[in-house]
Amino acid sequence: MTDKTYEPAAETVARAHVNAAQYEEMYARSIKDPDGFWGDEARARLDWIKPFTKVRNATFAHPDVSIRWFEDGALNVCANCVDRHLATRADQTAILWESDDPAVDAKITYRQLHEKVCRMANVLKGQGVVKGDRVVLYLPMIPEAAYAMLACARIGAIHSVVFAGFSPDALANRINDSAAKLLITADEAPRGGRRTALKANADEALLHCSDKVKCLVVKHTGGQTTWVDGRDVDVKAEMAKVSADCPVEEMNAEDPLFILYTSGSTGRPKGVVHTTGGYLLHAAMTHQLVFDYHDGDVYWCTADVGWVTGHSYIVYGPLANGATTLMFEGVPTYPDASRFWRVCEKHKVNQFYTAPTAIRALMGQGEEFVEAADLSSLRLLGSVGEPINPEAWLWYNRVVGKERLPIVDTWWQTENGGILISALPGAIATKPGSATRPFFGVEPAVVDPQTGKEIETVEAEGVLCMKNAWPGMFRTVYGDHDRYVSTYFSDFKGYYFSGDGCRRDQDGYYWITGRVDDVINVSGHRMGTAEVESALVAHPKVAEAAVVGYPHDLKGQGIYAYVTLMAGDEPSDELRKELSDWVRKEIGPIAKPDLLQWAPGLPKTRSGKIMRRILRKIAENEHESLGDISTLADPSVVEDLIENRKNRD
Ligand code: WTA
């Protein structure tokens, strides 16, 4: 660990939108006078069709949690991200697309973006999609993904993007949970020189969905696909036929913009619902201030649009600010480990935002890959998705940032809509491994998990909660508001509970220590242990399964599965592989267990509850500190597990 503080460089301060004094002043106002603060920001940053008169109407009081911002105002997200820029920047590149193939890229100007989005919107309308309908996107990282999101926003349809790495089953569940009317997919998704057959996955998923669900297909690679007449539509061909003009729908600020499914500690993934006005304001403002975006900059976030980071920081935030946003189809290590840096050089990227797992992977490949590229255009580095370990931070700073660039370690969650804790580059000194301080309007509380009371001292350790609503936060869980209240607002009444543990140091800096619930963070992707367990027990040979996270050098956390077989089924290496492949097929490659251990029995309390604490310790090889095991129904199972664990290594 290092507690060294890195002050922002003079050139960073000179350019920054916000300096240290302004941060303090603006932060104080945002807490004391949220209505004044956010009202001013919302009027300055967004174009309203109908001005709002009310800023905030929110309560975390259990069980009547309800969050509304700008509730009598009307606007359209697509108009704010596209149309309003036409007068001043029609010929500026909006989306800079870098294909998986390093020889192929494309520049889409705001004028072209407008035309594509209008055409896509008219295709959707032609398929009968109307305001409020749900549309599922299952797409590669291609401009059509952004067109589709914006087209939905334009006509008031609610999009739900499903990461292209998810399996047909996971896709079907998401289509069905939101009763979507239409699916948009592509023939194939190229990544790292390989192709995933998205349309084939979609075909399989649609077998489990209503036969009314239509399927728009982007012919991207031209790969072979099967075609179901009457259901499948060639979207590019249709776009060429329809009008290039499509009026925007007037949306209330609280109308839903999108649903995004995310893993929790229990049950199936939840459909996190974000709405229109507050979300866009938060995404736009954080994009500008945290990344210190200025007109003319080229900004690159390496996330996938299948995750929230792609929503807020590839599409909505940057486009609302009239930015040039780079969209990358490939992976950091194809054709080799210099790809990220080659892309930065080629497109003269100014702000670069990636995940610790990518940094760790590239660290292991050697510095020569970074040094091969001219990175002089870079002005800022960002990190998101999991705690960044100080080694990775220091490497990022030294090798990529040449010890002159600010690093913003941004903490936030799908539920949050946008960044909540992060340095502002010209205002807040950084410490490797700390997300530093809260964004405007964000009031973190460190809560003692035992007493449920907020720890008021500056130095504190506990779970991370929020005291008050911010504009970009989610409003409900799709179709299940009770689950919203019980998951996020019940454990610590009066607070939003993040599920993360944290420490606050003597300078008021926040250090996120990771999830305190049964969610694991694998390469920056959230995975519920319950999901992996239910996939495993769906296999006919599995009687019981328990899944925990364990420290993994590259992924941050790995997936450790304990499996009890049905009587009569014998453990074998083939079966181990079969079960791993099974999970991959049920959920997707990101859910595949890294280690799978046979468990003749699982440690349970007398009431039958699995003691995960013990399983976590065994997975971490910390056999000496298992704690009290006397409450177990059968303490001897622990000995067996430790023996099996030892035999694995
Ligand atoms: C973790 C991604 C430490 C955290 C935007 C959170 C982080 C979960 C950071 C949300 C960070 C994200 N430092 N931990 N800078 N950023 N996390 O919903 O555990 O995919 O709860 O949103 O990732 O993941 P999600």
XYZ file of C-alpha atoms and ligand atoms in Angstrom:
674
model
C 0.000 0.000 0.000
C 1.068 3.544 -0.516
C -0.432 6.669 0.981
C 1.507 9.030 -1.211
C -0.562 11.935 -2.470
C -0.289 13.099 -6.067
C -1.076 16.768 -6.562
C -2.488 17.732 -9.949
C 0.114 19.133 -12.344
C -0.001 22.880 -12.994
C -1.043 22.338 -16.625
C -3.923 20.125 -15.473
C -5.130 22.782 -13.035
C -4.798 25.518 -15.621
C -7.013 23.711 -18.097
C -9.542 22.200 -15.706
C -13.184 23.237 -15.627
C -13.126 23.056 -11.825
C -10.278 23.960 -9.469
C -9.905 23.087 -5.790
C -11.626 26.204 -4.446
C -14.489 25.849 -6.915
C -14.936 22.207 -5.966
C -15.352 23.090 -2.288
C -17.717 25.930 -3.030
C -19.826 24.008 -5.538
C -19.926 20.917 -3.350
C -21.098 22.929 -0.346
C -23.851 24.560 -2.382
C -24.923 21.221 -3.900
C -25.551 19.874 -0.390
C -27.020 23.000 1.199
C -29.162 24.051 -1.713
C -29.694 21.044 -3.982
C -32.732 22.589 -5.652
C -30.832 25.718 -6.610
C -27.711 23.825 -7.632
C -29.363 21.154 -9.765
C -31.989 23.510 -11.153
C -29.242 25.770 -12.499
C -27.260 22.850 -13.901
C -30.292 21.290 -15.568
C -31.242 24.552 -17.257
C -27.679 25.244 -18.384
C -26.782 21.779 -19.617
C -29.956 20.426 -21.200
C -32.509 21.655 -23.709
C -36.023 21.355 -22.361
C -39.166 21.113 -24.450
C -41.142 22.165 -21.407
C -39.271 23.807 -18.537
C -39.567 22.234 -15.091
C -40.778 24.187 -12.100
C -39.951 21.534 -9.502
C -36.409 20.251 -9.068
C -36.389 17.440 -6.560
C -39.022 15.307 -4.921
C -37.313 12.400 -3.259
C -37.417 10.306 -0.140
C -35.418 7.281 1.012
C -37.854 6.746 3.887
C -38.686 3.083 4.136
C -40.918 1.720 2.624
C -42.136 4.643 0.534
C -38.942 5.228 -1.406
C -39.659 7.443 -4.340
C -37.275 9.552 -6.369
C -38.304 12.226 -8.830
C -36.306 14.987 -10.439
C -37.605 17.804 -12.652
C -40.917 15.966 -12.608
C -43.025 18.493 -14.501
C -40.403 19.129 -17.185
C -40.298 17.562 -20.623
C -37.352 16.892 -22.907
C -35.987 14.332 -25.312
C -32.659 12.624 -24.726
C -31.959 12.073 -28.427
C -32.649 15.723 -29.217
C -30.128 16.652 -26.527
C -27.506 14.192 -27.763
C -27.911 14.795 -31.485
C -30.283 17.434 -32.878
C -29.188 20.363 -30.788
C -25.591 19.984 -31.992
C -26.497 20.301 -35.666
C -26.441 24.090 -35.645
C -22.874 24.274 -34.340
C -21.108 20.997 -35.031
C -22.887 19.101 -37.808
C -19.600 18.178 -39.480
C -17.715 17.287 -36.322
C -17.136 13.587 -35.708
C -19.611 12.324 -33.141
C -18.650 8.650 -33.158
C -15.182 7.512 -34.050
C -15.457 3.808 -34.653
C -12.440 1.524 -34.469
C -13.154 -1.959 -35.737
C -11.761 -5.192 -34.361
C -9.622 -5.193 -37.507
C -6.931 -2.526 -36.993
C -7.106 -1.565 -40.660
C -10.758 -0.527 -40.463
C -12.309 2.524 -38.818
C -15.086 5.026 -39.514
C -16.025 8.564 -38.606
C -19.687 9.411 -38.145
C -20.419 13.139 -37.981
C -23.286 14.612 -35.995
C -25.139 15.205 -39.273
C -24.720 11.555 -40.261
C -25.615 10.414 -36.771
C -28.830 12.398 -36.977
C -29.752 10.805 -40.269
C -28.942 7.255 -39.124
C -30.828 7.654 -35.872
C -33.894 9.074 -37.632
C -33.885 6.216 -40.115
C -33.475 3.627 -37.387
C -36.311 5.283 -35.432
C -38.553 5.099 -38.480
C -37.733 1.414 -38.917
C -38.720 0.825 -35.297
C -41.963 2.715 -35.818
C -42.604 0.700 -38.950
C -42.411 -2.427 -36.799
C -45.088 -1.013 -34.526
C -42.838 0.177 -31.704
C -44.454 3.016 -29.763
C -43.612 5.113 -26.706
C -43.166 2.942 -23.622
C -42.469 -0.299 -25.535
C -39.361 -2.256 -24.584
C -36.701 -3.006 -27.187
C -33.805 -5.383 -26.441
C -30.402 -4.782 -28.032
C -27.913 -7.635 -28.403
C -25.182 -6.134 -30.508
C -21.456 -5.912 -31.096
C -19.646 -2.635 -30.433
C -20.709 -1.071 -33.700
C -22.221 2.350 -34.417
C -25.609 0.688 -34.931
C -25.667 0.004 -31.188
C -25.582 3.756 -30.540
C -28.074 4.433 -33.360
C -30.459 1.928 -31.841
C -30.186 3.348 -28.316
C -30.731 6.887 -29.567
C -33.531 5.813 -31.903
C -35.372 4.290 -28.952
C -34.836 7.469 -26.949
C -36.114 9.516 -29.876
C -39.461 7.752 -30.038
C -39.795 7.067 -26.329
C -39.164 3.330 -26.465
C -37.256 1.862 -23.507
C -34.096 0.033 -24.488
C -32.562 -2.843 -22.634
C -29.071 -3.648 -23.835
C -27.894 -7.201 -23.214
C -24.114 -7.719 -23.280
C -23.200 -9.715 -26.387
C -21.226 -12.163 -24.216
C -24.408 -13.440 -22.560
C -25.889 -16.778 -23.529
C -29.187 -17.379 -25.346
C -30.816 -18.310 -22.015
C -29.722 -15.093 -20.353
C -30.954 -13.149 -23.374
C -34.317 -14.916 -23.358
C -34.782 -14.189 -19.646
C -34.187 -10.498 -20.232
C -36.516 -10.347 -23.237
C -39.242 -12.061 -21.249
C -38.781 -10.154 -17.991
C -39.430 -6.845 -19.741
C -41.961 -8.283 -22.229
C -39.985 -6.701 -25.049
C -41.637 -6.240 -28.421
C -38.515 -6.382 -30.501
C -34.921 -7.569 -30.491
C -32.111 -5.904 -32.420
C -29.080 -8.062 -33.092
C -26.355 -8.583 -35.703
C -25.180 -11.539 -37.718
C -21.884 -11.853 -35.892
C -19.736 -10.044 -33.321
C -16.025 -9.999 -34.169
C -13.701 -9.725 -31.163
C -10.020 -10.453 -31.091
C -10.151 -11.972 -34.565
C -12.867 -14.445 -33.619
C -16.560 -14.191 -34.320
C -19.471 -14.863 -32.013
C -22.608 -15.978 -33.787
C -24.999 -13.466 -32.282
C -27.884 -14.149 -34.619
C -27.667 -17.874 -33.931
C -27.788 -17.083 -30.203
C -30.753 -14.795 -30.804
C -32.551 -17.537 -32.763
C -32.084 -19.893 -29.843
C -33.233 -17.283 -27.334
C -36.336 -16.444 -29.342
C -37.460 -20.079 -29.149
C -38.208 -19.299 -25.511
C -40.003 -16.007 -26.153
C -43.383 -14.943 -27.459
C -43.621 -15.507 -31.205
C -44.715 -11.894 -31.501
C -41.167 -10.657 -30.806
C -39.668 -9.265 -34.023
C -35.964 -9.481 -34.765
C -34.051 -6.725 -36.552
C -30.704 -7.960 -37.842
C -27.714 -5.737 -38.620
C -25.733 -7.439 -41.373
C -22.324 -6.548 -40.026
C -19.821 -9.231 -41.062
C -22.016 -10.733 -43.763
C -21.670 -14.102 -42.048
C -24.193 -16.818 -42.798
C -27.379 -16.771 -40.724
C -30.681 -18.547 -40.802
C -33.633 -16.324 -41.568
C -37.160 -16.579 -40.246
C -39.500 -14.907 -42.713
C -42.064 -12.642 -41.116
C -39.960 -12.310 -37.971
C -36.480 -11.261 -39.116
C -35.851 -7.899 -40.729
C -32.663 -6.709 -42.459
C -32.318 -3.414 -40.628
C -29.809 -1.749 -42.954
C -31.982 -2.491 -45.975
C -35.023 -1.056 -44.187
C -33.112 2.026 -43.077
C -32.282 2.769 -46.696
C -35.989 2.752 -47.577
C -37.520 4.906 -44.842
C -37.508 8.673 -44.352
C -34.418 10.385 -42.916
C -36.652 12.554 -40.798
C -38.322 11.544 -37.596
C -39.826 13.933 -35.061
C -38.758 13.574 -31.437
C -41.237 12.414 -28.844
C -41.855 14.767 -25.936
C -40.883 12.832 -22.826
C -41.575 13.644 -19.228
C -38.350 13.938 -17.232
C -39.411 10.878 -15.263
C -40.300 8.657 -18.223
C -38.026 5.604 -18.379
C -35.079 5.837 -20.765
C -33.639 2.375 -20.338
C -33.556 -0.828 -18.348
C -30.270 -2.539 -17.658
C -30.126 -5.901 -15.938
C -27.544 -6.335 -13.233
C -26.601 -9.068 -10.810
C -27.463 -8.888 -7.156
C -26.845 -11.142 -4.207
C -30.092 -13.046 -4.584
C -32.304 -14.324 -7.325
C -32.297 -13.382 -10.958
C -30.680 -10.218 -12.323
C -32.680 -7.080 -11.640
C -33.886 -4.661 -14.300
C -32.456 -1.361 -13.132
C -34.655 1.465 -14.464
C -33.194 4.852 -15.388
C -35.297 7.808 -16.390
C -34.832 10.744 -18.721
C -33.958 14.136 -17.242
C -31.937 13.399 -14.124
C -29.991 10.592 -15.741
C -28.924 12.660 -18.729
C -27.943 15.605 -16.552
C -25.792 13.430 -14.299
C -24.155 11.588 -17.227
C -23.393 14.812 -19.104
C -22.114 16.766 -16.131
C -19.856 14.012 -14.782
C -18.520 13.319 -18.271
C -17.501 16.930 -18.697
C -16.076 17.543 -15.228
C -14.537 14.211 -14.218
C -12.811 13.709 -17.584
C -12.291 17.438 -18.025
C -13.718 17.235 -21.507
C -13.255 20.305 -23.710
C -14.631 21.010 -27.171
C -12.542 19.335 -29.821
C -11.171 16.604 -27.546
C -11.226 12.964 -28.577
C -12.498 10.876 -25.712
C -12.285 7.104 -25.388
C -14.020 4.825 -22.946
C -13.081 1.189 -23.587
C -16.195 -0.298 -21.962
C -18.873 -2.239 -23.805
C -22.318 -0.711 -24.371
C -23.679 -3.853 -22.735
C -22.667 -2.391 -19.371
C -23.704 0.845 -17.715
C -20.311 2.442 -18.335
C -20.964 2.145 -22.047
C -24.394 3.744 -21.661
C -23.298 6.755 -19.632
C -19.756 7.268 -20.877
C -19.679 6.102 -24.485
C -23.122 7.202 -25.590
C -25.224 9.515 -23.440
C -22.763 11.677 -21.477
C -20.310 12.373 -24.313
C -22.970 12.933 -26.964
C -24.964 15.254 -24.716
C -21.763 17.306 -24.476
C -21.232 17.313 -28.238
C -18.091 15.237 -27.838
C -16.191 12.982 -30.199
C -16.569 9.581 -28.580
C -14.494 6.621 -29.649
C -16.181 3.252 -29.858
C -13.937 0.194 -30.001
C -15.104 -3.185 -31.201
C -12.022 -5.192 -30.249
C -9.987 -6.315 -27.267
C -6.806 -4.866 -25.697
C -4.596 -7.754 -26.792
C -5.480 -8.142 -30.469
C -3.524 -8.189 -32.746
C -1.140 -7.703 -29.819
C -0.873 -5.995 -26.443
C -0.122 -2.608 -28.019
C -3.653 -2.234 -29.416
C -4.982 0.281 -26.873
C -1.915 2.468 -27.255
C -1.908 2.199 -31.048
C -5.511 3.364 -31.086
C -4.653 6.289 -28.776
C -1.860 7.252 -31.139
C -3.860 6.798 -34.332
C -6.862 8.841 -33.202
C -4.969 11.274 -30.946
C -7.042 10.349 -27.934
C -7.118 12.932 -25.137
C -9.023 11.122 -22.391
C -8.691 7.390 -21.888
C -11.030 5.490 -19.541
C -10.574 1.777 -18.885
C -10.795 -0.928 -16.205
C -8.186 -2.214 -13.724
C -8.481 -5.734 -15.129
C -7.285 -4.472 -18.536
C -4.457 -2.539 -16.908
C -3.313 -5.611 -14.986
C -3.444 -7.787 -18.084
C -1.389 -5.267 -20.081
C 1.045 -4.768 -17.219
C 1.916 -8.426 -17.462
C 2.773 -8.085 -21.160
C 5.616 -5.638 -20.648
C 6.219 -1.935 -21.070
C 7.555 -2.158 -24.604
C 3.999 -2.397 -25.935
C 3.163 0.974 -24.427
C 6.432 2.563 -25.386
C 5.966 1.581 -29.009
C 3.183 4.176 -29.321
C 3.200 7.969 -29.241
C 0.918 8.847 -26.347
C 1.585 12.576 -26.329
C -2.071 13.424 -27.045
C -3.222 11.905 -23.740
C -4.242 14.319 -20.999
C -6.147 12.174 -18.544
C -6.501 8.530 -17.522
C -9.551 6.981 -15.915
C -10.371 3.728 -14.153
C -13.670 2.053 -13.333
C -15.289 -1.222 -12.431
C -13.419 -2.495 -9.397
C -10.933 -1.292 -6.835
C -7.656 -0.505 -8.595
C -4.775 -2.056 -6.719
C -1.914 0.390 -6.056
C 0.532 -1.630 -8.219
C -1.734 -1.236 -11.224
C -2.347 2.428 -10.392
C 1.383 3.123 -10.171
C 2.073 1.320 -13.455
C -0.745 3.218 -15.181
C 0.671 6.451 -13.814
C 4.303 5.774 -14.704
C 4.160 3.815 -17.944
C 1.036 5.225 -19.591
C 0.733 8.594 -17.857
C 4.499 9.326 -17.857
C 3.928 10.715 -14.362
C 2.252 13.788 -15.774
C -1.374 12.762 -16.290
C -4.119 12.860 -13.702
C -5.770 9.519 -12.931
C -9.453 9.532 -12.043
C -10.516 6.387 -10.221
C -14.282 6.564 -10.575
C -16.542 4.662 -8.195
C -20.158 4.084 -9.156
C -22.658 1.370 -10.002
C -25.277 0.456 -12.581
C -27.878 1.666 -10.101
C -26.180 5.064 -9.767
C -26.416 6.103 -13.422
C -23.108 7.942 -13.283
C -19.967 8.562 -11.274
C -20.493 9.249 -7.553
C -17.005 9.248 -6.084
C -13.976 10.368 -8.071
C -11.247 12.936 -8.222
C -11.875 15.969 -10.385
C -8.572 16.257 -12.215
C -7.753 19.901 -11.527
C -9.265 20.014 -8.061
C -8.513 16.902 -6.055
C -5.127 15.345 -5.361
C -5.102 11.579 -5.843
C -3.893 8.646 -3.778
C -3.283 5.302 -5.499
C -6.212 3.009 -4.757
C -8.621 5.660 -3.464
C -11.607 6.924 -5.458
C -11.066 10.120 -3.402
C -14.052 12.405 -2.854
C -17.749 12.640 -3.696
C -19.129 14.326 -6.794
C -21.511 17.263 -6.405
C -24.735 16.431 -4.627
C -23.429 13.071 -3.425
C -23.511 12.530 0.333
C -21.822 9.275 1.271
C -22.283 7.780 4.711
C -20.034 5.122 6.194
C -22.384 2.924 8.189
C -21.537 0.400 10.875
C -23.007 -2.847 9.528
C -23.701 -4.145 13.039
C -25.573 -1.179 14.484
C -26.852 0.321 11.240
C -25.653 3.719 12.489
C -23.681 6.211 10.496
C -20.098 6.655 11.679
C -19.690 10.393 12.021
C -15.943 10.599 12.583
C -13.816 11.538 9.595
C -11.865 8.302 9.798
C -14.333 5.475 9.488
C -14.719 1.951 8.237
C -17.959 0.203 7.369
C -20.396 -0.142 4.507
C -20.928 2.575 1.940
C -24.364 4.173 1.838
C -25.810 7.373 0.417
C -27.876 9.806 2.451
C -29.687 11.637 -0.292
C -30.936 11.222 -3.822
C -28.869 12.415 -6.769
C -30.400 13.058 -10.205
C -28.931 10.037 -12.016
C -29.960 7.347 -9.580
C -32.267 4.521 -10.648
C -35.937 4.870 -9.822
C -37.103 1.296 -9.499
C -36.494 -2.324 -10.397
C -38.479 -3.069 -13.517
C -41.828 -4.546 -12.559
C -40.838 -5.006 -8.920
C -40.691 -1.850 -6.831
C -40.781 -3.930 -3.619
C -37.509 -5.518 -4.624
C -36.057 -2.046 -5.134
C -37.030 -1.068 -1.620
C -36.022 -4.326 0.021
C -32.667 -4.672 -1.743
C -31.382 -1.146 -1.453
C -33.277 0.730 1.244
C -34.146 -1.799 3.949
C -30.901 -2.997 5.522
C -30.036 0.524 6.651
C -33.233 2.510 6.873
C -33.118 6.003 5.462
C -30.078 5.237 3.316
C -29.307 3.830 -0.115
C -27.080 0.793 0.524
C -24.452 0.213 -2.161
C -23.376 -3.319 -1.234
C -19.756 -2.134 -1.032
C -17.501 -1.878 1.982
C -15.339 1.198 2.429
C -12.923 3.126 4.559
C -12.711 6.900 4.917
C -9.280 8.253 5.798
C -8.193 11.317 7.750
C -8.503 13.491 4.645
C -12.068 12.391 3.959
C -10.963 10.183 1.049
C -12.961 7.055 0.271
C -11.269 3.692 -0.259
C -13.640 1.083 -1.634
C -12.826 -2.353 -0.275
C -15.154 -4.421 -2.478
C -18.556 -6.030 -2.160
C -19.844 -7.079 1.223
C -22.697 -9.120 -0.242
C -22.761 -12.236 -2.394
C -21.834 -10.404 -5.539
C -18.428 -11.022 -7.026
C -16.575 -8.733 -9.357
C -14.916 -10.723 -12.123
C -12.802 -8.578 -14.429
C -15.005 -5.623 -13.535
C -18.203 -7.546 -14.317
C -20.733 -8.114 -11.620
C -21.786 -11.683 -11.091
C -24.236 -12.928 -8.490
C -23.041 -16.112 -6.807
C -26.683 -17.215 -6.691
C -26.884 -17.073 -10.491
C -23.879 -19.333 -10.954
C -25.208 -21.689 -8.281
C -28.580 -22.012 -9.921
C -26.923 -22.702 -13.269
C -24.853 -25.475 -11.650
C -27.736 -27.151 -9.862
C -29.692 -27.174 -13.109
C -27.221 -29.832 -14.294
C -28.653 -33.325 -13.749
C -25.554 -34.611 -11.933
C -25.332 -31.749 -9.441
C -27.075 -32.071 -6.107
C -25.852 -28.857 -4.548
C -23.481 -26.011 -5.287
C -22.028 -23.030 -3.467
C -20.093 -20.289 -5.220
C -17.777 -17.692 -3.710
C -15.203 -15.203 -4.953
C -11.476 -15.528 -4.339
C -8.563 -13.189 -5.140
C -7.396 -13.564 -8.737
C -4.291 -11.819 -10.073
C -5.764 -10.646 -13.364
C -9.510 -10.696 -12.861
C -9.562 -9.111 -9.410
C -11.856 -11.871 -8.246
C -12.260 -15.341 -9.639
C -15.265 -17.668 -9.384
C -14.793 -20.592 -6.999
C -17.461 -23.272 -7.134
C -18.022 -26.068 -4.607
C -20.080 -28.868 -6.096
C -21.798 -31.803 -4.440
C -22.752 -34.521 -6.914
C -25.889 -36.638 -6.948
C -25.488 -39.991 -5.233
C -24.028 -42.412 -7.744
C -22.228 -39.774 -9.827
C -18.463 -39.821 -9.551
C -16.103 -36.832 -9.741
C -13.818 -36.778 -12.771
C -11.837 -34.266 -14.767
C -14.257 -34.717 -17.667
C -17.190 -33.893 -15.422
C -15.365 -30.865 -14.068
C -14.987 -29.576 -17.620
C -18.550 -30.493 -18.491
C -19.851 -28.429 -15.562
C -17.701 -25.431 -16.448
C -18.933 -25.562 -20.029
C -22.468 -25.941 -18.760
C -22.285 -22.680 -16.790
C -20.750 -20.995 -19.797
C -23.674 -22.126 -21.886
C -26.314 -21.226 -19.281
C -25.066 -17.710 -18.511
C -22.096 -16.845 -20.701
C -18.295 -17.075 -20.725
C -17.881 -14.497 -17.952
C -19.646 -16.798 -15.481
C -17.464 -19.853 -16.060
C -15.945 -21.026 -12.751
C -12.190 -20.535 -12.504
C -11.883 -23.294 -9.931
C -14.317 -26.076 -9.250
C -13.905 -28.218 -6.179
C -15.793 -31.397 -5.330
C -17.533 -31.106 -2.015
C -18.840 -34.300 -0.433
C -20.760 -31.969 1.901
C -21.156 -28.223 2.375
C -20.743 -26.454 5.719
C -24.232 -25.654 6.951
C -25.761 -24.334 10.103
C -28.255 -26.539 11.879
C -30.998 -24.593 10.172
C -29.528 -25.522 6.789
C -27.926 -22.220 5.807
C -24.660 -22.527 3.905
C -21.831 -20.793 5.770
C -20.188 -18.918 2.929
C -17.746 -17.221 5.238
C -16.051 -20.591 5.712
C -16.127 -21.411 2.017
C -14.525 -18.073 1.229
C -11.710 -18.732 3.673
C -11.070 -22.178 2.244
C -11.062 -20.771 -1.299
C -8.545 -18.137 -0.202
C -6.404 -20.866 1.370
C -6.781 -19.284 4.783
C -7.489 -22.479 6.637
C -6.136 -21.165 9.903
C -8.694 -18.387 10.267
C -11.992 -20.138 9.692
C -13.481 -18.713 12.869
C -16.061 -20.506 14.923
C -17.271 -23.673 13.233
C -18.980 -25.162 16.243
C -22.399 -24.021 15.048
C -22.158 -26.250 11.993
C -24.497 -29.171 11.711
C -21.520 -31.354 10.795
C -18.123 -29.726 11.438
C -16.288 -32.642 9.805
C -17.259 -31.476 6.286
C -14.814 -28.610 6.762
C -11.907 -31.023 7.181
C -12.901 -32.780 3.955
C -13.083 -29.509 2.076
C -9.679 -28.398 3.298
C -8.214 -31.753 2.261
C -9.774 -31.451 -1.188
C -8.555 -27.876 -1.497
C -5.017 -28.940 -0.650
C -5.179 -31.699 -3.224
C -6.071 -29.143 -5.847
C -2.936 -27.047 -5.467
C -17.293 -1.970 -8.154
C -19.817 -0.269 -12.867
C -13.855 0.246 -6.517
C -18.073 -1.824 -6.856
C -19.752 1.243 -13.081
C -19.477 -1.541 -7.342
C -15.581 -0.165 -7.972
C -19.570 -2.367 -8.594
C -15.217 0.971 -8.734
C -20.539 -1.808 -9.586
C -14.075 1.721 -8.302
C -16.966 0.044 -9.628
N -13.439 1.318 -7.190
N -14.897 -0.513 -6.876
N -13.631 2.787 -8.974
N -16.092 1.066 -9.751
N -16.652 -0.722 -8.569
O -22.825 -2.040 -11.542
O -18.013 -3.038 -6.149
O -21.093 -2.973 -13.124
O -20.465 -1.922 -6.405
O -21.033 -0.600 -12.346
O -18.238 -2.356 -9.142
O -20.489 -2.502 -10.801
P -21.415 -2.088 -11.998
